[in-house]
Coordinates of C-alpha atoms in Angstrom, one line a residue:
Chain V
X1 CA 89.9 10.7 35.8
X2 CA 93.2 11.4 37.5
X3 CA 92.9 15.2 37.7
X4 CA 89.6 14.8 39.6
X5 CA 91.5 13.5 42.6
X6 CA 93.3 16.9 43.0
X7 CA 90.0 18.6 43.7
X8 CA 89.4 19.6 47.3
X9 CA 86.5 18.0 49.0
X10 CA 84.6 21.2 49.6
X11 CA 84.7 22.1 45.9
X12 CA 83.5 18.7 45.0
X13 CA 80.6 18.8 47.5
X14 CA 79.6 22.3 46.3
X15 CA 79.8 21.2 42.6
X16 CA 77.7 18.2 43.3
X17 CA 75.1 20.1 45.2
X18 CA 74.6 22.8 42.5
X19 CA 74.8 20.2 39.7
X20 CA 72.0 18.1 41.3
X21 CA 69.9 21.2 42.2
X22 CA 70.1 22.3 38.6
X23 CA 69.4 19.0 37.0
X24 CA 66.5 18.2 39.3
X25 CA 64.9 21.6 38.7
X26 CA 65.2 21.0 34.9
X27 CA 63.6 17.5 35.3
X28 CA 60.7 19.1 37.4
X29 CA 60.2 21.6 34.6
X30 CA 60.0 18.9 32.0
X31 CA 57.6 16.9 34.2
X32 CA 55.4 20.0 34.4
X33 CA 55.6 20.3 30.7
X34 CA 54.2 16.7 30.5
X35 CA 51.6 17.1 33.2
X36 CA 49.9 20.5 32.8
X37 CA 46.8 20.4 30.7
X38 CA 46.5 23.5 28.7
X39 CA 49.2 25.2 26.6
X40 CA 49.1 28.4 28.7
X41 CA 49.9 26.4 31.8
X42 CA 52.6 24.5 30.0
X43 CA 54.4 27.6 29.0
X44 CA 55.4 28.2 32.7
X45 CA 57.1 24.8 33.0
X46 CA 60.3 25.2 31.0
X47 CA 61.2 28.4 32.8
X48 CA 62.2 26.2 35.8
X49 CA 64.9 24.7 33.6
X50 CA 66.0 27.9 32.1
X51 CA 66.3 29.9 35.3
X52 CA 67.7 28.0 38.3
X53 CA 68.1 24.8 36.3
X54 CA 70.6 26.3 34.0
X55 CA 71.9 28.5 36.8
X56 CA 72.7 25.6 39.0
X57 CA 74.6 23.6 36.4
X58 CA 76.5 26.7 35.3
X59 CA 77.5 27.6 38.9
X60 CA 78.6 24.0 39.3
X61 CA 80.6 24.2 36.1
X62 CA 82.2 27.5 37.1
X63 CA 83.3 26.2 40.6
X64 CA 84.6 22.9 39.1
X65 CA 86.7 24.4 36.3
X66 CA 87.9 27.3 38.4
X67 CA 89.2 25.1 41.2
X68 CA 90.6 22.5 38.8
X69 CA 92.6 25.0 36.8
X70 CA 93.2 27.3 39.8
X71 CA 92.2 30.4 37.9
X72 CA 88.7 31.9 37.4
X73 CA 86.9 30.3 34.5
X74 CA 84.0 32.5 33.9
X75 CA 82.9 32.0 30.4
X76 CA 79.8 30.0 31.6
X77 CA 78.4 33.4 32.5
X78 CA 78.0 34.1 28.8
X79 CA 75.6 31.1 28.5
X80 CA 73.7 32.3 31.6
X81 CA 73.3 35.8 30.1
X82 CA 72.4 34.4 26.7
X83 CA 69.7 32.1 28.1
X84 CA 68.3 34.9 30.4
X85 CA 67.9 37.2 27.4
X86 CA 66.7 34.7 24.8
X87 CA 64.1 32.6 26.8
X88 CA 61.7 35.5 27.4
X89 CA 61.9 36.3 23.7
X90 CA 61.0 32.8 22.5
X91 CA 58.4 32.2 25.1
X92 CA 56.7 35.6 24.4
X93 CA 56.7 34.8 20.7
X94 CA 55.2 31.4 21.4
X95 CA 52.5 32.8 23.7
X96 CA 51.5 35.4 21.1
X97 CA 51.5 32.8 18.4
X98 CA 49.3 30.5 20.4
X99 CA 46.9 33.3 21.3
X100 CA 46.7 34.3 17.7
X101 CA 46.0 30.8 16.5
X102 CA 43.4 30.2 19.2
X103 CA 41.7 33.5 18.4
X104 CA 41.6 32.9 14.7
X105 CA 40.0 29.5 15.3
X106 CA 37.6 30.9 17.9
X107 CA 38.6 28.5 20.7
X108 CA 37.3 28.8 24.3
X109 CA 39.1 30.1 27.3
X110 CA 41.0 32.8 25.4
X111 CA 40.6 36.5 26.3
X112 CA 39.1 38.5 23.4
X113 CA 41.1 40.9 21.3
X114 CA 40.8 44.5 22.6
X115 CA 39.5 47.0 20.1
X116 CA 40.3 49.9 22.4
X117 CA 44.0 49.6 21.8
X118 CA 45.8 50.5 18.6
X119 CA 46.1 47.2 16.9
X120 CA 49.6 46.1 15.9
X121 CA 50.7 45.0 12.5
X122 CA 50.2 41.2 13.2
X123 CA 46.9 41.6 14.9
X124 CA 45.5 43.8 12.2
X125 CA 46.4 41.2 9.7
X126 CA 44.8 38.5 11.8
X127 CA 41.5 40.4 12.1
X128 CA 41.3 40.5 8.3
X129 CA 41.7 36.8 7.7
Chain B
X1 CA 84.1 60.6 22.7
X2 CA 80.6 60.4 21.1
X3 CA 82.0 60.0 17.5
X4 CA 84.4 57.2 18.3
X5 CA 82.4 55.6 21.1
X6 CA 78.7 55.9 20.3
X7 CA 77.8 53.1 22.7
X8 CA 80.4 52.9 25.5
X9 CA 78.4 50.2 27.4
X10 CA 78.0 48.0 24.4
X11 CA 81.7 48.3 23.5
X12 CA 82.8 47.5 27.0
X13 CA 80.5 44.5 27.3
X14 CA 81.6 43.1 23.9
X15 CA 85.2 43.5 24.9
X16 CA 84.6 41.7 28.2
X17 CA 82.8 38.9 26.3
X18 CA 85.7 38.5 23.9
X19 CA 88.2 38.3 26.8
X20 CA 86.0 35.7 28.6
X21 CA 85.8 33.6 25.5
X22 CA 89.5 33.8 24.4
X23 CA 91.4 34.3 27.6
X24 CA 93.2 37.3 28.9
X25 CA 96.3 38.4 27.0
X26 CA 97.5 41.6 25.4
X27 CA 96.9 40.4 21.9
X28 CA 93.3 39.3 22.7
X29 CA 92.5 42.6 24.4
X30 CA 93.7 44.6 21.3
X31 CA 91.8 42.3 18.9
X32 CA 88.7 42.3 21.0
X33 CA 88.9 46.1 21.3
X34 CA 89.0 46.4 17.5
X35 CA 86.1 44.0 17.1
X36 CA 84.0 45.8 19.8
X37 CA 84.7 49.2 18.3
X38 CA 83.7 48.0 14.9
X39 CA 80.6 46.4 16.2
X40 CA 79.5 49.5 18.1
X41 CA 80.1 51.7 15.0
X42 CA 78.0 49.3 13.0
X43 CA 75.4 49.5 15.7
X44 CA 75.5 53.3 15.4
X45 CA 74.7 53.0 11.7
X46 CA 71.5 51.2 12.6
X47 CA 70.5 54.2 14.8
X48 CA 68.5 52.5 17.6
X49 CA 66.9 54.5 20.3
X50 CA 69.5 55.1 22.9
X51 CA 68.4 53.9 26.4
X52 CA 68.9 56.4 29.1
X53 CA 69.6 55.2 32.6
X54 CA 68.6 57.6 35.2
X55 CA 69.5 56.0 38.5
X56 CA 72.3 53.4 38.5
X57 CA 72.1 52.6 42.2
X58 CA 68.6 51.1 41.8
X59 CA 69.9 48.4 39.4
X60 CA 71.6 46.1 42.0
X61 CA 68.5 46.3 44.2
X62 CA 66.2 45.3 41.4
X63 CA 68.6 42.5 40.3
X64 CA 68.6 41.1 43.9
X65 CA 64.9 41.3 44.2
X66 CA 64.4 39.5 40.8
X67 CA 66.9 36.8 41.7
X68 CA 65.2 36.1 45.0
X69 CA 61.7 36.2 43.4
X70 CA 62.8 33.7 40.7
X71 CA 64.2 31.4 43.3
X72 CA 61.0 31.7 45.4
X73 CA 58.7 31.1 42.5
X74 CA 60.9 28.2 41.3
X75 CA 60.1 26.5 44.6
X76 CA 56.4 27.4 44.4
X77 CA 56.0 26.0 40.8
X78 CA 58.1 22.9 41.7
X79 CA 55.6 22.4 44.5
X80 CA 52.6 22.7 42.2
X81 CA 54.2 20.2 39.7
X82 CA 54.9 17.7 42.5
X83 CA 51.3 18.0 43.9
X84 CA 50.0 17.0 40.6
X85 CA 46.3 16.7 40.1
X86 CA 45.3 16.3 43.7
X87 CA 44.9 20.0 44.2
X88 CA 42.6 22.0 42.1
X89 CA 44.3 25.0 40.8
X90 CA 43.1 27.9 38.8
X91 CA 45.2 29.6 36.2
X92 CA 44.2 32.5 34.2
X93 CA 44.9 35.8 32.5
X94 CA 45.4 39.0 34.3
X95 CA 45.2 42.5 32.8
X96 CA 47.6 45.0 34.1
X97 CA 47.4 48.7 33.2
X98 CA 51.0 49.9 33.0
X99 CA 52.4 53.4 33.3
X100 CA 55.8 52.5 32.1
X101 CA 56.3 53.6 28.5
X102 CA 60.1 53.4 28.0
X103 CA 60.9 50.7 25.5
X104 CA 64.0 49.4 27.3
X105 CA 62.1 49.4 30.6
X106 CA 59.3 47.4 29.0
X107 CA 61.9 44.9 27.6
X108 CA 63.4 44.4 31.0
X109 CA 59.9 44.0 32.5
X110 CA 59.2 41.3 29.9
X111 CA 62.4 39.5 30.8
X112 CA 61.5 39.6 34.5
X113 CA 57.9 38.5 34.1
X114 CA 58.7 35.7 31.6
X115 CA 61.7 34.3 33.4
X116 CA 59.8 34.1 36.7
X117 CA 58.1 30.7 36.7
X118 CA 54.4 31.1 37.3
X119 CA 53.9 34.2 35.3
X120 CA 54.2 34.6 31.5
X121 CA 53.9 37.8 29.4
X122 CA 51.3 37.2 26.8
X123 CA 50.6 40.5 25.0
X124 CA 51.0 44.2 25.4
X125 CA 49.0 46.9 23.7
X126 CA 51.2 49.9 23.0
X127 CA 48.3 52.3 22.6
X128 CA 46.5 51.8 25.9
X129 CA 49.6 50.6 27.8
X130 CA 47.8 47.5 29.0
X131 CA 49.6 44.3 29.5
X132 CA 48.1 40.8 29.7
X133 CA 50.0 38.1 31.6
X134 CA 49.1 34.5 32.3
X135 CA 49.4 33.4 35.9
X136 CA 49.7 29.7 36.8
X137 CA 48.4 29.9 40.4
X138 CA 45.8 32.6 40.2
X139 CA 44.0 33.3 43.5
X140 CA 43.6 37.1 43.7
X141 CA 43.8 39.2 40.5
X142 CA 44.3 42.5 42.3
X143 CA 47.2 41.0 44.3
X144 CA 49.1 40.2 41.1
X145 CA 48.4 43.7 39.7
X146 CA 49.7 45.3 42.9
X147 CA 52.7 43.0 42.9
X148 CA 53.9 43.8 39.4
X149 CA 53.2 47.5 39.7
X150 CA 54.7 47.9 43.2
X151 CA 57.6 45.6 43.0
X152 CA 58.9 45.9 39.4
X153 CA 57.2 48.7 37.5
X154 CA 57.9 51.4 40.2
X155 CA 61.6 50.5 40.3
X156 CA 61.9 50.3 36.5
X157 CA 60.3 53.7 36.1
X158 CA 62.9 55.1 38.6
X159 CA 65.7 53.6 36.5
X160 CA 64.6 54.5 33.0
X161 CA 62.2 57.4 33.2
Chain P
X1 CA 87.2 11.0 47.8
X2 CA 86.4 14.1 45.8
X3 CA 86.8 12.1 42.6
X4 CA 84.1 9.8 43.8
X5 CA 81.8 12.6 44.7
X6 CA 82.2 14.3 41.3
X7 CA 81.8 11.1 39.3
X8 CA 78.7 10.1 41.2
X9 CA 77.0 13.5 41.2
X10 CA 77.8 14.0 37.5
X11 CA 76.4 10.6 36.7
X12 CA 73.2 11.2 38.6
X13 CA 72.8 14.7 37.1
X14 CA 73.3 13.2 33.6
X15 CA 70.6 10.5 34.2
X16 CA 68.2 13.2 35.6
X17 CA 68.9 15.5 32.6
X18 CA 68.3 12.5 30.2
X19 CA 65.0 11.9 32.0
X20 CA 64.1 15.6 31.6
X21 CA 64.8 15.4 27.9
X22 CA 62.7 12.2 27.6
X23 CA 59.8 14.0 29.2
X24 CA 60.2 16.9 26.7
X25 CA 60.5 14.4 23.9
X26 CA 57.3 12.6 25.0
X27 CA 55.4 16.0 24.9
X28 CA 57.0 16.7 21.5
X29 CA 55.5 13.4 20.2
X30 CA 52.2 13.8 21.9
X31 CA 51.5 17.4 20.8
X32 CA 48.6 18.1 20.6
X33 CA 49.2 21.3 18.8
X34 CA 52.2 22.9 17.0
X35 CA 52.9 25.4 19.8
X36 CA 53.2 22.5 22.3
X37 CA 55.7 20.8 20.1
X38 CA 57.8 24.0 19.7
X39 CA 57.7 24.6 23.5
X40 CA 58.9 21.1 24.2
X41 CA 61.6 21.4 21.5
X42 CA 62.8 24.5 23.4
X43 CA 62.9 22.5 26.6
X44 CA 64.7 19.7 24.8
X45 CA 67.6 21.9 23.6
X46 CA 68.1 23.4 27.0
X47 CA 68.4 19.9 28.4
X48 CA 70.9 19.0 25.6
X49 CA 73.0 22.1 26.4
X50 CA 73.1 21.3 30.2
X51 CA 74.0 17.7 29.3
X52 CA 77.0 18.9 27.2
X53 CA 78.1 21.0 30.2
X54 CA 78.1 17.9 32.5
X55 CA 80.1 16.0 29.8
X56 CA 82.6 18.8 30.0
X57 CA 82.8 18.4 33.8
X58 CA 83.2 14.7 33.5
X59 CA 86.1 15.0 31.0
X60 CA 87.6 17.9 33.0
X61 CA 87.9 20.0 29.9
X62 CA 86.3 23.2 28.7
X63 CA 86.0 22.1 25.1
X64 CA 82.4 21.1 25.5
X65 CA 81.6 24.6 26.5
X66 CA 81.8 25.8 22.9
X67 CA 79.4 23.0 21.8
X68 CA 77.0 24.1 24.5
X69 CA 77.1 27.7 23.2
X70 CA 76.4 26.5 19.7
X71 CA 73.5 24.4 20.8
X72 CA 72.0 27.3 22.8
X73 CA 72.4 29.6 19.8
X74 CA 70.8 27.2 17.3
X75 CA 68.0 26.3 19.6
X76 CA 67.1 30.0 20.2
X77 CA 67.1 30.9 16.5
X78 CA 65.1 27.8 15.5
X79 CA 62.5 28.4 18.2
X80 CA 62.0 32.0 17.2
X81 CA 61.8 31.1 13.5
X82 CA 59.2 28.4 14.3
X83 CA 57.1 30.6 16.5
X84 CA 57.2 33.4 13.9
X85 CA 56.1 30.8 11.3
X86 CA 53.1 29.9 13.5
X87 CA 52.1 33.5 13.7
X88 CA 52.1 34.3 10.0
X89 CA 52.7 31.2 8.0
X90 CA 55.9 32.7 6.6
X91 CA 59.2 33.3 8.3
X92 CA 60.5 36.4 6.7
X93 CA 58.5 39.6 6.4

């Protein structure tokens, strides 16, 4: 813990602020995940953690390591880019999978499949089964 | 130029990523350059559709708008979560007719809509160009359609089409 | 002074992140359906990744960064594979 004492106070305060902001937003997202009642509401909750939750912790980490090593340490940006690109992909896939499962079981509260549009490969297969 | 560097943007960003991961030195720049060049040549063998960017100066504006919007909706959704069950809230699906057809533009729009808390991209019909999103706090359907079309789609069409 | 600020804020952030992971874990156990479990698994690995970053700040080293990258990569790939599995019942085409 000796190198921490070299850190200027403004950097420590800034790091602490962003760190707490990020972690609290992640916690709120998880609480939302626990509290919301339907799956389609729950899918909104983790995006709190993956946008400004991750962003806050990463900004804190960048400030902390950059000031500590007195050179810019920017490789946290890679995580930020990666999370920004991958979260929509996994959430979209999950939403489509949930919709597909709900439709094939005939559950309520799900919009019907459109026959106007050209059906895609997965949906054509789902209408057969 | 085009034979050796089929995807200059991809090559440059791979090189930057390599330097960020391994530190800045002459050896790493050379090694990263070789890796980036090889990767972009491998990418050329896959022959993906090349995205064409029409207006570069729109990109920072869109990026700023999206960042601010994500922050705003973070606060809004955090408020909804903290209010809990005391307030009755309606969530539902909204159908949006899109005019954007460019694949890269649609991918960016999907990233924007999904990473904004409160809206989630559910499905898109390529034939009719209609998009269905799920909105957590749905009060006015038309307002959401206008928001997506005016705020994001118009700018994305300017960038990509 | 700054040492105290950092240690305290990192400790609080770690406790908050552990609480977030516990919430996600509770949803993972509760279900009720497979898509809920995958969604909470997704939230779980994001929490684990952020926790690793805070460990890195506490130790004052960037070694934990690599571990965080690996967790993020594995989490994304497994979430996509599981979601794909839900849609068709098979992972590969």
